[in-house]
Short mmCIF file of C-alpha atoms in Angstrom, two decimals:
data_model
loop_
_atom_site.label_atom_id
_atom_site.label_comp_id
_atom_site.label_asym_id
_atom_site.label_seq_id
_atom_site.Cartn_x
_atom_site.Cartn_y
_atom_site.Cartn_z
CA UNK A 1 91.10 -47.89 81.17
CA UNK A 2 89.32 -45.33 83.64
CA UNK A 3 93.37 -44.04 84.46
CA UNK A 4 93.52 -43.17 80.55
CA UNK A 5 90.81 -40.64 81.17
CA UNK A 6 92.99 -38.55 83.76
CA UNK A 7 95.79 -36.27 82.45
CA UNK A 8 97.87 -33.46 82.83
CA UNK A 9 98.00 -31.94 79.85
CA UNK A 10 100.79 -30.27 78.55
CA UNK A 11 98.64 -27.33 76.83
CA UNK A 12 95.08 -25.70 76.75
CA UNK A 13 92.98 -24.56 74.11
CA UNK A 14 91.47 -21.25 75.14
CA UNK A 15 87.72 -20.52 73.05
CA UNK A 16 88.51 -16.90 73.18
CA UNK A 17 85.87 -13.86 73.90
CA UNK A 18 83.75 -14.72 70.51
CA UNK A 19 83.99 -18.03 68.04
CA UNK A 20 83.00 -15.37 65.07
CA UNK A 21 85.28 -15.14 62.55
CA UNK A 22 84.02 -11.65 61.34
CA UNK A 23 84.89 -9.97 64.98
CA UNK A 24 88.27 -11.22 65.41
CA UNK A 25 89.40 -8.18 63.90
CA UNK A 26 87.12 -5.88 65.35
CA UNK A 27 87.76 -7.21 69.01
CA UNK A 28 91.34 -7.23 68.31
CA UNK A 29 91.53 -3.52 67.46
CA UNK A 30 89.04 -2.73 70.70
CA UNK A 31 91.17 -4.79 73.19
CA UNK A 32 94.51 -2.86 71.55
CA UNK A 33 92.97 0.18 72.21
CA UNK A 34 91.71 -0.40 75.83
CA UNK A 35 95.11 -1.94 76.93
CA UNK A 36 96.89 1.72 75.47
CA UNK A 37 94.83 3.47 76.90
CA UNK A 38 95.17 1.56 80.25
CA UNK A 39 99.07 1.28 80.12
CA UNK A 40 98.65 5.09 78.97
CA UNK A 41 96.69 5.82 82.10
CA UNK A 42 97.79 4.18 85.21
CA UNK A 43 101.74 4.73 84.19
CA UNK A 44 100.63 8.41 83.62
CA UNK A 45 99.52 8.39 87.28
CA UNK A 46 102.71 6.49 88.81
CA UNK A 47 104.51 9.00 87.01
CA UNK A 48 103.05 12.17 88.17
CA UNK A 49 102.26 10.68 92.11
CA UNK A 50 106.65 10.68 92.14
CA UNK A 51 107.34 13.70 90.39
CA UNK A 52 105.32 16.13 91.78
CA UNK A 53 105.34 16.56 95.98
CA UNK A 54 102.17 17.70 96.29
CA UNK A 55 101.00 14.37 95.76
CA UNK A 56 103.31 12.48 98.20
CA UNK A 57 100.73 11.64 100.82
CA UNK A 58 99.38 8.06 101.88
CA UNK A 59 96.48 8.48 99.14
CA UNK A 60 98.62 8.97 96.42
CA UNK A 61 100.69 6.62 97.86
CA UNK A 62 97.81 3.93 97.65
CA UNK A 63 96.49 4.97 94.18
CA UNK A 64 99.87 4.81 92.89
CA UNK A 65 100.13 1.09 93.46
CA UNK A 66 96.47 0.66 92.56
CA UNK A 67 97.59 1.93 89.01
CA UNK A 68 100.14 -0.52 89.61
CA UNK A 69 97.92 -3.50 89.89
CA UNK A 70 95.94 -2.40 87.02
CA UNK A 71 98.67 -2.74 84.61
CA UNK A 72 100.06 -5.86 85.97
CA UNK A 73 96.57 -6.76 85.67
CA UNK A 74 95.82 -6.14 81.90
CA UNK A 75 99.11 -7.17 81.20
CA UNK A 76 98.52 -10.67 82.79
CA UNK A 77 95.30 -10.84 80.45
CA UNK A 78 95.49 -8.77 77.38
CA UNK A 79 98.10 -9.49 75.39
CA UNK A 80 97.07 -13.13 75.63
CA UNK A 81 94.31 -12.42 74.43
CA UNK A 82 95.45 -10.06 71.59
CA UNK A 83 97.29 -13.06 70.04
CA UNK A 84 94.78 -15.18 70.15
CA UNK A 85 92.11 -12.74 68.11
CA UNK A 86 94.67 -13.32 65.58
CA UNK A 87 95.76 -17.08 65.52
CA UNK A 88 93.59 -19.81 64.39
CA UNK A 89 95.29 -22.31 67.36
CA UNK A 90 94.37 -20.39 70.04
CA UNK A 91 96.88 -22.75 72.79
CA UNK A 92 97.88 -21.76 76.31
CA UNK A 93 100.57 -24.51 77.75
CA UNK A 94 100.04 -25.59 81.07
CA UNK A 95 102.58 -23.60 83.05
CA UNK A 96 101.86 -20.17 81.66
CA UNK A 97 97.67 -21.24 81.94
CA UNK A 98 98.35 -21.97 85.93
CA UNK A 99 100.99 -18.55 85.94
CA UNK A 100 98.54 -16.59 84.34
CA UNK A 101 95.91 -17.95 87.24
CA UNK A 102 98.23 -17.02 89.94
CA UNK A 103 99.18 -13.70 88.83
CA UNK A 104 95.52 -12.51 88.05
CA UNK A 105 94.23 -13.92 91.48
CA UNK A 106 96.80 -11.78 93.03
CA UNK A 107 96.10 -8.72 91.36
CA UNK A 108 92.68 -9.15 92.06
CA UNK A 109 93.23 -10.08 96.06
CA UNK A 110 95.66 -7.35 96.58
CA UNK A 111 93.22 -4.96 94.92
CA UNK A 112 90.63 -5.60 97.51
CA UNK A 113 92.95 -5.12 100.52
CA UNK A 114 94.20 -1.89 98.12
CA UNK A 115 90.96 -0.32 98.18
CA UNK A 116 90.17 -1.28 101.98
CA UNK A 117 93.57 0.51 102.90
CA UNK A 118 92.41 3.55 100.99
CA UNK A 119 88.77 3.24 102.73
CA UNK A 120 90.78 3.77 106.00
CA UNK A 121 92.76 6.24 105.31
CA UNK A 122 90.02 8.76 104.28
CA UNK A 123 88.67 7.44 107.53
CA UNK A 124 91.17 8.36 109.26
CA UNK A 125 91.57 12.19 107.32
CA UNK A 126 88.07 12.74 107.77
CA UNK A 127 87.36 11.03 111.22
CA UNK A 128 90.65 11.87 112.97
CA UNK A 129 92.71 14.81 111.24
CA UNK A 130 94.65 15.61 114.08
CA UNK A 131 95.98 12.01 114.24
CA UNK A 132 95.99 11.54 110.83
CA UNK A 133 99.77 12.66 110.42
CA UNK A 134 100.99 10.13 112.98
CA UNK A 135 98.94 7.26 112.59
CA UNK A 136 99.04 7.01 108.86
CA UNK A 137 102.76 7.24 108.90
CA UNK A 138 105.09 6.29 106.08
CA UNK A 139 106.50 3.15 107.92
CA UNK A 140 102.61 2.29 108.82
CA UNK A 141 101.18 2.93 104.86
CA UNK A 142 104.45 0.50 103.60
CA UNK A 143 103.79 -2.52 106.06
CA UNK A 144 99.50 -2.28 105.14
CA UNK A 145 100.78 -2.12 101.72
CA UNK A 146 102.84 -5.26 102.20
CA UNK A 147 100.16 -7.16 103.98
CA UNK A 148 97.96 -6.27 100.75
CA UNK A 149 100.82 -8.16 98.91
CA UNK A 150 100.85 -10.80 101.06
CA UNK A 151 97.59 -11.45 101.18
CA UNK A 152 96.99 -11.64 97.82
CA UNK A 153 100.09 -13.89 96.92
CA UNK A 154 98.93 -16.80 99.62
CA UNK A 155 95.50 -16.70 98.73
CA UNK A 156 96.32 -16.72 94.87
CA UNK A 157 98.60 -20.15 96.29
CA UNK A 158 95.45 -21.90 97.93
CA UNK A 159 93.16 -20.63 94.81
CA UNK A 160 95.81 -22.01 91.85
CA UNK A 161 97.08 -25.74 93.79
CA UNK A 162 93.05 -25.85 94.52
CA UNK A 163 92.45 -26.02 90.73
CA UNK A 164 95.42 -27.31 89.17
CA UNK A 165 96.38 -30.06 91.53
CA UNK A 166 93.48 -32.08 90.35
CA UNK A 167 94.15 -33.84 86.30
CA UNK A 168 91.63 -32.80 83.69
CA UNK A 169 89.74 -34.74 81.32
CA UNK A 170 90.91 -35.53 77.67
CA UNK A 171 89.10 -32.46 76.74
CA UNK A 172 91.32 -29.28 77.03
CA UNK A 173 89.15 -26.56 75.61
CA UNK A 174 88.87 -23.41 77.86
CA UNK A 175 85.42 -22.03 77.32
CA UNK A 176 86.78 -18.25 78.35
CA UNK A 177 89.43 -15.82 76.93
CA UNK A 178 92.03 -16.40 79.80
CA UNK A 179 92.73 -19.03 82.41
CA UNK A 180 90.28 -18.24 85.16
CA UNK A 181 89.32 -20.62 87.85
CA UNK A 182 85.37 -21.73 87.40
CA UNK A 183 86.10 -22.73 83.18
CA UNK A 184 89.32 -24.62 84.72
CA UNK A 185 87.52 -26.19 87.65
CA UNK A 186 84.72 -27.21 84.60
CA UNK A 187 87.22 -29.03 82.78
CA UNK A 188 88.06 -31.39 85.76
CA UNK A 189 87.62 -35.38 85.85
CA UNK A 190 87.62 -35.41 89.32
CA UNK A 191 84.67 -34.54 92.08
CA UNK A 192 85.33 -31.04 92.29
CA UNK A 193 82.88 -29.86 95.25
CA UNK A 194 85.26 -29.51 97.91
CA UNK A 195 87.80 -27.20 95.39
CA UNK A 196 84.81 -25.07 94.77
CA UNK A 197 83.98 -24.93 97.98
CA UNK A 198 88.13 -24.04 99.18
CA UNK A 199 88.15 -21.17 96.38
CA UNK A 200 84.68 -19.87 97.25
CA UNK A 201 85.45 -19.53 100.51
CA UNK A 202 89.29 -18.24 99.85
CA UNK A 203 87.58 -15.41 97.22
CA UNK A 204 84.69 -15.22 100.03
CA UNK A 205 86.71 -13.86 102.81
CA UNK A 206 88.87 -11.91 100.90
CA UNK A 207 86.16 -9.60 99.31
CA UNK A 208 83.51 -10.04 102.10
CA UNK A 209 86.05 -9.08 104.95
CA UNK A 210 87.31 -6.17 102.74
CA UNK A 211 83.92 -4.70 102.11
CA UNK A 212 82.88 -4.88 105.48
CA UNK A 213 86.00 -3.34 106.57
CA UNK A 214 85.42 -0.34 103.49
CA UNK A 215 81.29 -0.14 104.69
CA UNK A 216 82.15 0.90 108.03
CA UNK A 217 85.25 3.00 107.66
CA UNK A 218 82.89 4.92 104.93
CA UNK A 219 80.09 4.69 107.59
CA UNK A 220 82.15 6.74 110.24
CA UNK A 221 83.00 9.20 107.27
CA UNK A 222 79.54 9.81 106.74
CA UNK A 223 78.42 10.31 109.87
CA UNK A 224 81.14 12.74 109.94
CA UNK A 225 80.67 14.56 107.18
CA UNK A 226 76.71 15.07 108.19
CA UNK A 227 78.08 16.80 111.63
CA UNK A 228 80.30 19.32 109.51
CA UNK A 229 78.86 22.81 109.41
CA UNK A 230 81.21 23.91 107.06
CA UNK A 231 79.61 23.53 103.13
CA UNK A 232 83.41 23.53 101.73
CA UNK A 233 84.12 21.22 104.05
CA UNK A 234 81.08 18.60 103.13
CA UNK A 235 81.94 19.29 99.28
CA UNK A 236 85.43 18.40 99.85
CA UNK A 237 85.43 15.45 101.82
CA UNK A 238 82.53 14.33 99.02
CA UNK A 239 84.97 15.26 96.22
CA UNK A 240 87.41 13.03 98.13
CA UNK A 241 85.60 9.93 98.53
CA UNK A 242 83.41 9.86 95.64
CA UNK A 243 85.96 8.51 92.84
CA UNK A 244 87.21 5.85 95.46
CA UNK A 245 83.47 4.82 96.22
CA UNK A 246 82.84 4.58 92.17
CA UNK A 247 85.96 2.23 92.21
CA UNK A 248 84.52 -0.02 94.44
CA UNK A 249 80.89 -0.56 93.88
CA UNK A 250 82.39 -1.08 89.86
CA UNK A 251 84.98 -3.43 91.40
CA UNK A 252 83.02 -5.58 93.99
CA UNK A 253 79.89 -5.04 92.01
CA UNK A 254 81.18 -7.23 89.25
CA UNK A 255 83.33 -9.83 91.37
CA UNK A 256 80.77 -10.55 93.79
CA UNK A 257 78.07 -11.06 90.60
CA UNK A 258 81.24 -13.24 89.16
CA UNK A 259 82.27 -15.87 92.36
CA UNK A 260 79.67 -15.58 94.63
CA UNK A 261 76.88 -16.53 93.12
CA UNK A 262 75.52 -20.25 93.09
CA UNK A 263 77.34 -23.10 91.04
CA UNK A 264 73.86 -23.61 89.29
CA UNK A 265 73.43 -19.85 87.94
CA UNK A 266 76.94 -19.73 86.41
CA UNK A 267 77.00 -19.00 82.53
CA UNK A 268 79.96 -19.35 80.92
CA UNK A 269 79.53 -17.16 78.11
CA UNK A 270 77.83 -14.25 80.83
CA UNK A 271 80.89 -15.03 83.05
CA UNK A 272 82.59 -13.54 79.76
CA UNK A 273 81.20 -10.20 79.36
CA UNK A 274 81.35 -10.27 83.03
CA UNK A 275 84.93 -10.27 83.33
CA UNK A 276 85.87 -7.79 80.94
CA UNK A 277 83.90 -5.22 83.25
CA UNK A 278 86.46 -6.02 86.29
CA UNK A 279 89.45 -7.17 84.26
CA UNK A 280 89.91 -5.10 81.54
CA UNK A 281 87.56 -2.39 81.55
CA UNK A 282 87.71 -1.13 84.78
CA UNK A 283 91.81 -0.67 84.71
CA UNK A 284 91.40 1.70 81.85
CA UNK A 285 88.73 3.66 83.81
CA UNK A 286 90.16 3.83 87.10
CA UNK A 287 92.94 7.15 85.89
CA UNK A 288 89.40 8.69 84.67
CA UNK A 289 87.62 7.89 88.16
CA UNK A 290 90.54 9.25 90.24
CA UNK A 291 91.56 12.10 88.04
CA UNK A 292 88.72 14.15 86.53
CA UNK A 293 87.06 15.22 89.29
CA UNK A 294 90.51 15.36 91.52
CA UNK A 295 92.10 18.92 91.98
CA UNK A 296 95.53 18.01 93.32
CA UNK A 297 95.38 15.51 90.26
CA UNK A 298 94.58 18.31 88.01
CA UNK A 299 96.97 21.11 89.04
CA UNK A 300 99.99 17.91 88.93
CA UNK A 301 99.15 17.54 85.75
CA UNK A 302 98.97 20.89 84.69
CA UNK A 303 102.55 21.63 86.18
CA UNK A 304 103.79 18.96 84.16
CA UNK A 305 102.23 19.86 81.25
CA UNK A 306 103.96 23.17 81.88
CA UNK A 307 107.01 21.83 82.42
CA UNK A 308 106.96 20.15 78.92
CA UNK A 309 106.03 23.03 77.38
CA UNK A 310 108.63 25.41 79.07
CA UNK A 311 111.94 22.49 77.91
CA UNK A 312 110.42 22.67 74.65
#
């Protein structure tokens, strides 16, 4: 009788962002709009980074596959979600649930490794300029950008066979609006301690050693920048660093509140609005963070808007 009570199940049944009937619509038309807007943005930057030359340096070569990850990471999430706002069954089967696991853990890990590799290359354009050329060569920015890959994909492994290798309980209702690992890890029949213990410390190390690798690259950058006499130069190097420092106290701001808190403080329903911040929302602002304050952003995209205008 007790085996009865352990499955696999062939499907979940995801709860979605709100049970109200009256703000399926609404939500519906607000997700819509955020994942245009984000598709809109971040393909709008990995369009202009390769057309114009100007912007074919390692940190254009870095926020171009940071817009990357944000649209692989809406796209693992949104439109998921988007059907579900409007279907009454609101079922997930069990291999797209665990894909959709994998794919957003290793957005999310190669996004922290992503913004540590940018952290170090400002360090080394502010710190070291004369070595800057040589060090952060092209062969050198494509192998840190495949360890960021790698990284993420083998600790997305550990995180999804930690959570899925383990049956569930007769209940299959999700209480979130995508598979994520602590609603999954809820549903479990099993003792599932030591899992929570592998992922926290898999998610641990992956953001703690990142943002103590991004602290002191940006420590030696300000320490620099408070020796320069030049007032341009300050203003510059500020200008530089500011929208990448916005990115990453909205980023690990919201994933540290999210995993790294203890098992007893978790709210399901917080974990909610939580994860719209660094899932959804902050893809769609990260174009705005990098571009509005960025002048080799801004003259690229005036060129191209010229360019338009002039085949017209």
């Amino acid at each position: 009788m007790v085996e009865d009570n352990y499955t696999f199940p062939s499907e979940f049944i995801l709860l979605g962002f709100t049970n109200r009937e009256d703000l399926q619509v609404t939500c519906f038309v607000l997700f819509l709009a955020i994942y245009v807007v984000t598709l809109i943005g971040n393909l709008g930057v990995i369009i202009l980074i390769r057309i114009d030359s100007c912007l074919h340096t390692p940190m254009y070569f870095f926020l171009s596959h940071l817009s990357l990850l944000d649209v692989c990471y809406s796209s693992t999430i949104i439109p998921q979600t988007l059907l579900n706002f409007l279907v009454e069954k609101k079922v997930i089967s069990f291999v797209r649930c665990a894909t959709q696991l994998f794919s957003f853990a290793t957005c999310a890990t190669t996004e922290c490794y992503m913004l540590a590799a940018m952290a170090y290359d400002r360090y080394m354009a502010i710190c070291n300029p004369l070595l800057y050329s040589v060090v952060m060569s092209q062969r050198f920015c494509v192998g840190m950008l495949a360890g960021a890959y790698l990284a993420g994909v083998i600790s997305s492994i550990i995180h999804t066979v930690s959570i899925f290798h383990f049956p569930f309980c007769r209940s299959k209702r999700i209480n979130h609006f995508f598979c994520d690992g602590l609603p999954l890890l809820a549903l479990s029949c099993s003792d599932t301690h030591v899992n929570e213990a592998i992922v926290s410390a898999v998610v641990g190390f992956n953001m703690l050693s990142t943002m103590v690798f991004i602290l002191v690259s940006y420590s030696s950058v300000l320490s620099t920048v408070l020796r320069m006499r030049s007032a341009a130069g300050c203003h510059k190097a500020f200008s530089t660093c500011a929208p990448h420092l916005v990115s990453i106290a909205l980023y690990y701001g919201s994933s540290l509140f999210m995993y790294l808190r203890p098992g007893s403080r978790h709210s399901l329903e917080r974990d909610k609005v939580v994860s719209v911040l660094y899932s959804i929302a902050l893809p769609m602002l990260n174009p705005l963070i990098y571009s509005l304050r960025n002048t080799d952003m801004k003259n690229a995209m005036r060129k191209a808007k010229g360019r338009v205008l002039s085949s017209l």
